[in-house]
PDB file of C-alpha atoms in Angstrom:
ATOM      1  CA  MET G 253      11.041  -4.303  59.381  1.00 42.00           C
ATOM      2  CA  SER G 254       8.513  -1.762  60.573  1.00 48.00           C
ATOM      3  CA  LYS G 255       5.356  -1.024  58.592  1.00 69.00           C
ATOM      4  CA  THR G 256       6.903   2.273  57.505  1.00 83.00           C
ATOM      5  CA  THR G 257      10.444   1.750  56.261  1.00 90.00           C
ATOM      6  CA  SER G 258      12.654   4.827  56.453  1.00 94.00           C
ATOM      7  CA  ALA G 259      15.721   5.821  54.484  1.00 95.00           C
ATOM      8  CA  ALA G 260      17.769   5.153  57.625  1.00 95.00           C
ATOM      9  CA  ASP G 261      16.351   1.610  57.778  1.00 94.00           C
ATOM     10  CA  LEU G 262      17.947   1.097  54.355  1.00 95.00           C
ATOM     11  CA  GLY G 263      21.245   2.636  55.462  1.00 95.00           C
ATOM     12  CA  LEU G 264      20.655   5.852  53.509  1.00 96.00           C
ATOM     13  CA  THR G 265      21.549   9.261  54.847  1.00 96.00           C
ATOM     14  CA  LEU G 266      19.725  11.810  52.729  1.00 96.00           C
ATOM     15  CA  ALA G 267      21.334  15.132  51.870  1.00 95.00           C
ATOM     16  CA  VAL G 268      20.472  17.704  49.206  1.00 93.00           C
ATOM     17  CA  ASP G 269      23.933  17.421  47.663  1.00 91.00           C
ATOM     18  CA  ASP G 270      23.827  13.613  47.542  1.00 96.00           C
ATOM     19  CA  GLU G 271      21.925  12.728  44.379  1.00 96.00           C
ATOM     20  CA  PRO G 272      22.708   8.984  44.657  1.00 97.00           C
ATOM     21  CA  ALA G 273      21.087   8.906  48.120  1.00 97.00           C
ATOM     22  CA  LEU G 274      18.076  10.902  46.872  1.00 97.00           C
ATOM     23  CA  PHE G 275      17.724   8.540  43.922  1.00 98.00           C
ATOM     24  CA  GLY G 276      18.107   5.588  46.291  1.00 98.00           C
ATOM     25  CA  TRP G 277      15.243   6.893  48.385  1.00 98.00           C
ATOM     26  CA  PHE G 278      13.173   7.571  45.246  1.00 98.00           C
ATOM     27  CA  LEU G 279      13.818   4.011  44.026  1.00 97.00           C
ATOM     28  CA  ALA G 280      12.790   2.635  47.428  1.00 97.00           C
ATOM     29  CA  SER G 281       9.702   4.875  47.486  1.00 97.00           C
ATOM     30  CA  TYR G 282       8.805   3.710  43.984  1.00 96.00           C
ATOM     31  CA  LEU G 283       9.016   0.045  45.004  1.00 95.00           C
ATOM     32  CA  PHE G 284       7.267   0.638  48.356  1.00 94.00           C
ATOM     33  CA  GLY G 285       4.455   2.495  46.585  1.00 92.00           C
ATOM     34  CA  LYS G 286       3.400  -0.619  44.681  1.00 87.00           C
ATOM     35  CA  ARG G 287       1.121  -3.417  45.875  1.00 84.00           C
ATOM     36  CA  ILE G 288       3.838  -5.663  47.206  1.00 86.00           C
ATOM     37  CA  SER G 289       5.125  -6.312  50.711  1.00 89.00           C
ATOM     38  CA  GLN G 290       7.610  -3.822  52.153  1.00 90.00           C
ATOM     39  CA  GLY G 291       9.999  -6.685  52.905  1.00 93.00           C
ATOM     40  CA  ILE G 292      10.099  -7.840  49.295  1.00 93.00           C
ATOM     41  CA  ALA G 293      10.340  -4.250  48.034  1.00 94.00           C
ATOM     42  CA  ALA G 294      13.280  -3.680  50.408  1.00 95.00           C
ATOM     43  CA  GLN G 295      14.987  -6.870  49.177  1.00 96.00           C
ATOM     44  CA  ALA G 296      14.586  -5.815  45.553  1.00 96.00           C
ATOM     45  CA  TRP G 297      15.899  -2.336  46.414  1.00 97.00           C
ATOM     46  CA  THR G 298      18.934  -3.874  48.131  1.00 97.00           C
ATOM     47  CA  VAL G 299      19.713  -5.988  45.074  1.00 97.00           C
ATOM     48  CA  LEU G 300      19.396  -3.030  42.681  1.00 97.00           C
ATOM     49  CA  TYR G 301      20.953  -0.266  44.757  1.00 98.00           C
ATOM     50  CA  ARG G 302      23.460  -2.004  47.016  1.00 97.00           C
ATOM     51  CA  GLN G 303      24.427  -5.221  45.226  1.00 97.00           C
ATOM     52  CA  TYR G 304      24.479  -3.849  41.668  1.00 96.00           C
ATOM     53  CA  GLY G 305      25.171  -0.170  42.424  1.00 97.00           C
ATOM     54  CA  ARG G 306      22.266   1.264  40.434  1.00 97.00           C
ATOM     55  CA  ASP G 307      22.327   4.557  42.356  1.00 97.00           C
ATOM     56  CA  THR G 308      21.455   6.977  39.546  1.00 97.00           C
ATOM     57  CA  PRO G 309      18.822   6.972  36.805  1.00 97.00           C
ATOM     58  CA  ARG G 310      21.640   6.719  34.223  1.00 97.00           C
ATOM     59  CA  LYS G 311      23.095   3.595  35.872  1.00 97.00           C
ATOM     60  CA  LEU G 312      19.685   1.961  35.999  1.00 97.00           C
ATOM     61  CA  LEU G 313      19.174   2.838  32.324  1.00 97.00           C
ATOM     62  CA  ASP G 314      22.415   1.008  31.517  1.00 97.00           C
ATOM     63  CA  LEU G 315      20.511  -2.221  32.238  1.00 96.00           C
ATOM     64  CA  SER G 316      18.488  -4.005  29.630  1.00 96.00           C
ATOM     65  CA  TRP G 317      14.863  -4.723  30.447  1.00 96.00           C
ATOM     66  CA  ARG G 318      15.727  -8.415  30.799  1.00 96.00           C
ATOM     67  CA  GLN G 319      18.591  -7.672  33.226  1.00 96.00           C
ATOM     68  CA  LEU G 320      16.300  -5.472  35.326  1.00 96.00           C
ATOM     69  CA  VAL G 321      13.616  -8.179  35.437  1.00 96.00           C
ATOM     70  CA  GLY G 322      16.328 -10.613  36.580  1.00 95.00           C
ATOM     71  CA  TYR G 323      17.573  -8.270  39.323  1.00 96.00           C
ATOM     72  CA  LEU G 324      14.024  -7.706  40.582  1.00 95.00           C
ATOM     73  CA  GLY G 325      13.578 -11.482  40.618  1.00 94.00           C
ATOM     74  CA  GLU G 326      16.779 -11.875  42.651  1.00 95.00           C
ATOM     75  CA  GLY G 327      15.135  -9.612  45.211  1.00 94.00           C
ATOM     76  CA  HIS G 328      12.019 -11.862  45.137  1.00 93.00           C
ATOM     77  CA  TYR G 329      10.039  -9.073  43.440  1.00 89.00           C
ATOM     78  CA  ARG G 330       8.415 -11.512  41.026  1.00 81.00           C
ATOM     79  CA  ARG G 331       4.718 -10.766  41.009  1.00 76.00           C
ATOM     80  CA  TYR G 332       5.034  -7.539  39.005  1.00 79.00           C
ATOM     81  CA  ASP G 333       8.656  -7.831  37.891  1.00 83.00           C
ATOM     82  CA  GLU G 334       8.047  -7.290  34.166  1.00 92.00           C
ATOM     83  CA  SER G 335       5.673  -4.339  34.496  1.00 91.00           C
ATOM     84  CA  THR G 336       7.844  -2.802  37.241  1.00 92.00           C
ATOM     85  CA  ALA G 337      10.962  -3.163  35.085  1.00 95.00           C
ATOM     86  CA  THR G 338       9.204  -1.395  32.222  1.00 95.00           C
ATOM     87  CA  ARG G 339       7.969   1.420  34.483  1.00 94.00           C
ATOM     88  CA  LEU G 340      11.336   1.836  36.226  1.00 96.00           C
ATOM     89  CA  LEU G 341      13.111   2.203  32.896  1.00 97.00           C
ATOM     90  CA  ASP G 342      10.433   4.669  31.759  1.00 97.00           C
ATOM     91  CA  VAL G 343      10.620   6.793  34.923  1.00 97.00           C
ATOM     92  CA  CYS G 344      14.437   6.836  34.871  1.00 98.00           C
ATOM     93  CA  HIS G 345      14.423   7.832  31.205  1.00 97.00           C
ATOM     94  CA  GLN G 346      11.987  10.652  31.964  1.00 97.00           C
ATOM     95  CA  LEU G 347      14.013  11.804  35.002  1.00 97.00           C
ATOM     96  CA  GLN G 348      17.175  11.776  32.913  1.00 97.00           C
ATOM     97  CA  GLU G 349      15.642  13.578  29.932  1.00 97.00           C
ATOM     98  CA  GLU G 350      13.693  16.241  31.821  1.00 97.00           C
ATOM     99  CA  TYR G 351      15.896  16.890  34.865  1.00 97.00           C
ATOM    100  CA  GLY G 352      19.311  15.425  34.076  1.00 97.00           C
ATOM    101  CA  GLY G 353      18.565  12.630  36.556  1.00 96.00           C
ATOM    102  CA  SER G 354      18.612  15.162  39.405  1.00 97.00           C
ATOM    103  CA  PHE G 355      16.025  15.764  42.110  1.00 97.00           C
ATOM    104  CA  VAL G 356      17.677  19.112  42.853  1.00 96.00           C
ATOM    105  CA  ARG G 357      17.089  20.104  39.219  1.00 97.00           C
ATOM    106  CA  LEU G 358      13.506  18.920  39.524  1.00 97.00           C
ATOM    107  CA  ARG G 359      13.179  21.103  42.632  1.00 97.00           C
ATOM    108  CA  ASP G 360      14.850  24.062  40.907  1.00 97.00           C
ATOM    109  CA  ALA G 361      12.386  23.746  37.999  1.00 98.00           C
ATOM    110  CA  SER G 362       9.481  23.836  40.474  1.00 97.00           C
ATOM    111  CA  THR G 363       7.893  27.010  41.827  1.00 97.00           C
ATOM    112  CA  ASP G 364       7.258  25.449  45.245  1.00 97.00           C
ATOM    113  CA  ARG G 365       6.710  22.136  47.040  1.00 97.00           C
ATOM    114  CA  VAL G 366       3.222  21.703  45.570  1.00 97.00           C
ATOM    115  CA  ASP G 367       4.589  22.176  42.043  1.00 98.00           C
ATOM    116  CA  PHE G 368       7.454  19.761  42.823  1.00 98.00           C
ATOM    117  CA  GLU G 369       4.977  17.098  43.970  1.00 98.00           C
ATOM    118  CA  SER G 370       2.874  17.678  40.844  1.00 98.00           C
ATOM    119  CA  ARG G 371       5.962  17.292  38.626  1.00 98.00           C
ATOM    120  CA  LEU G 372       7.014  14.192  40.564  1.00 98.00           C
ATOM    121  CA  GLN G 373       3.598  12.625  39.967  1.00 97.00           C
ATOM    122  CA  ARG G 374       3.836  13.365  36.247  1.00 97.00           C
ATOM    123  CA  LEU G 375       6.749  10.909  36.119  1.00 96.00           C
ATOM    124  CA  LYS G 376       5.564   7.573  34.725  1.00 91.00           C
ATOM    125  CA  GLY G 377       4.327   5.242  37.431  1.00 91.00           C
ATOM    126  CA  VAL G 378       4.606   7.780  40.266  1.00 96.00           C
ATOM    127  CA  GLY G 379       1.286   8.157  42.019  1.00 95.00           C
ATOM    128  CA  PRO G 380       0.195   9.815  45.238  1.00 97.00           C
ATOM    129  CA  LYS G 381       1.505   6.963  47.425  1.00 95.00           C
ATOM    130  CA  THR G 382       5.019   6.962  45.942  1.00 96.00           C
ATOM    131  CA  CYS G 383       5.075  10.769  46.135  1.00 98.00           C
ATOM    132  CA  GLU G 384       3.961  10.687  49.782  1.00 97.00           C
ATOM    133  CA  ILE G 385       6.623   8.141  50.739  1.00 96.00           C
ATOM    134  CA  PHE G 386       9.393  10.051  48.920  1.00 98.00           C
ATOM    135  CA  MET G 387       8.385  13.443  50.292  1.00 98.00           C
ATOM    136  CA  ARG G 388       8.096  12.165  53.869  1.00 96.00           C
ATOM    137  CA  GLU G 389      11.885  12.236  54.068  1.00 96.00           C
ATOM    138  CA  ALA G 390      13.127  14.127  51.010  1.00 97.00           C
ATOM    139  CA  GLY G 391      10.603  16.945  51.332  1.00 97.00           C
ATOM    140  CA  PRO G 392      12.139  18.595  54.424  1.00 96.00           C
ATOM    141  CA  LEU G 393      15.573  18.527  52.754  1.00 95.00           C
ATOM    142  CA  LEU G 394      14.454  19.864  49.406  1.00 96.00           C
ATOM    143  CA  PHE G 395      12.018  22.391  50.913  1.00 96.00           C
ATOM    144  CA  PRO G 396      13.265  23.436  54.355  1.00 92.00           C
ATOM    145  CA  ASP G 397      10.910  25.796  56.173  1.00 79.00           C
TER     146      ASP G 397
END
């Protein structure tokens, strides 16, 4: 896998009207934004998104913390599995509560791309790196020139 993993590398085709794909890319960006190898992050993403079909914040929230820790472990994401599980549940809860689990709603609530990125980084556990990774591919779709 290349140093910079793309949505296409994960088999995702991003489209504004495809919330599961946008969430899939967000989930990947979230995992890639942490201090763990891209290969392990991609394995954990594959387990969560592909193997167990957690393609929306609501579906991820249907997991218990213990189940999520187990799924991350299946993907060899063991070093930070417990803290990552906690943060993933927190960020999905916040996405669900504030934006109905929708990145289009998050965009619609934003005045512009800068505001969108600011709102994105107010989500628990989303820092500049995760935002940068997500926006690299989702940004042009959500904010076409």
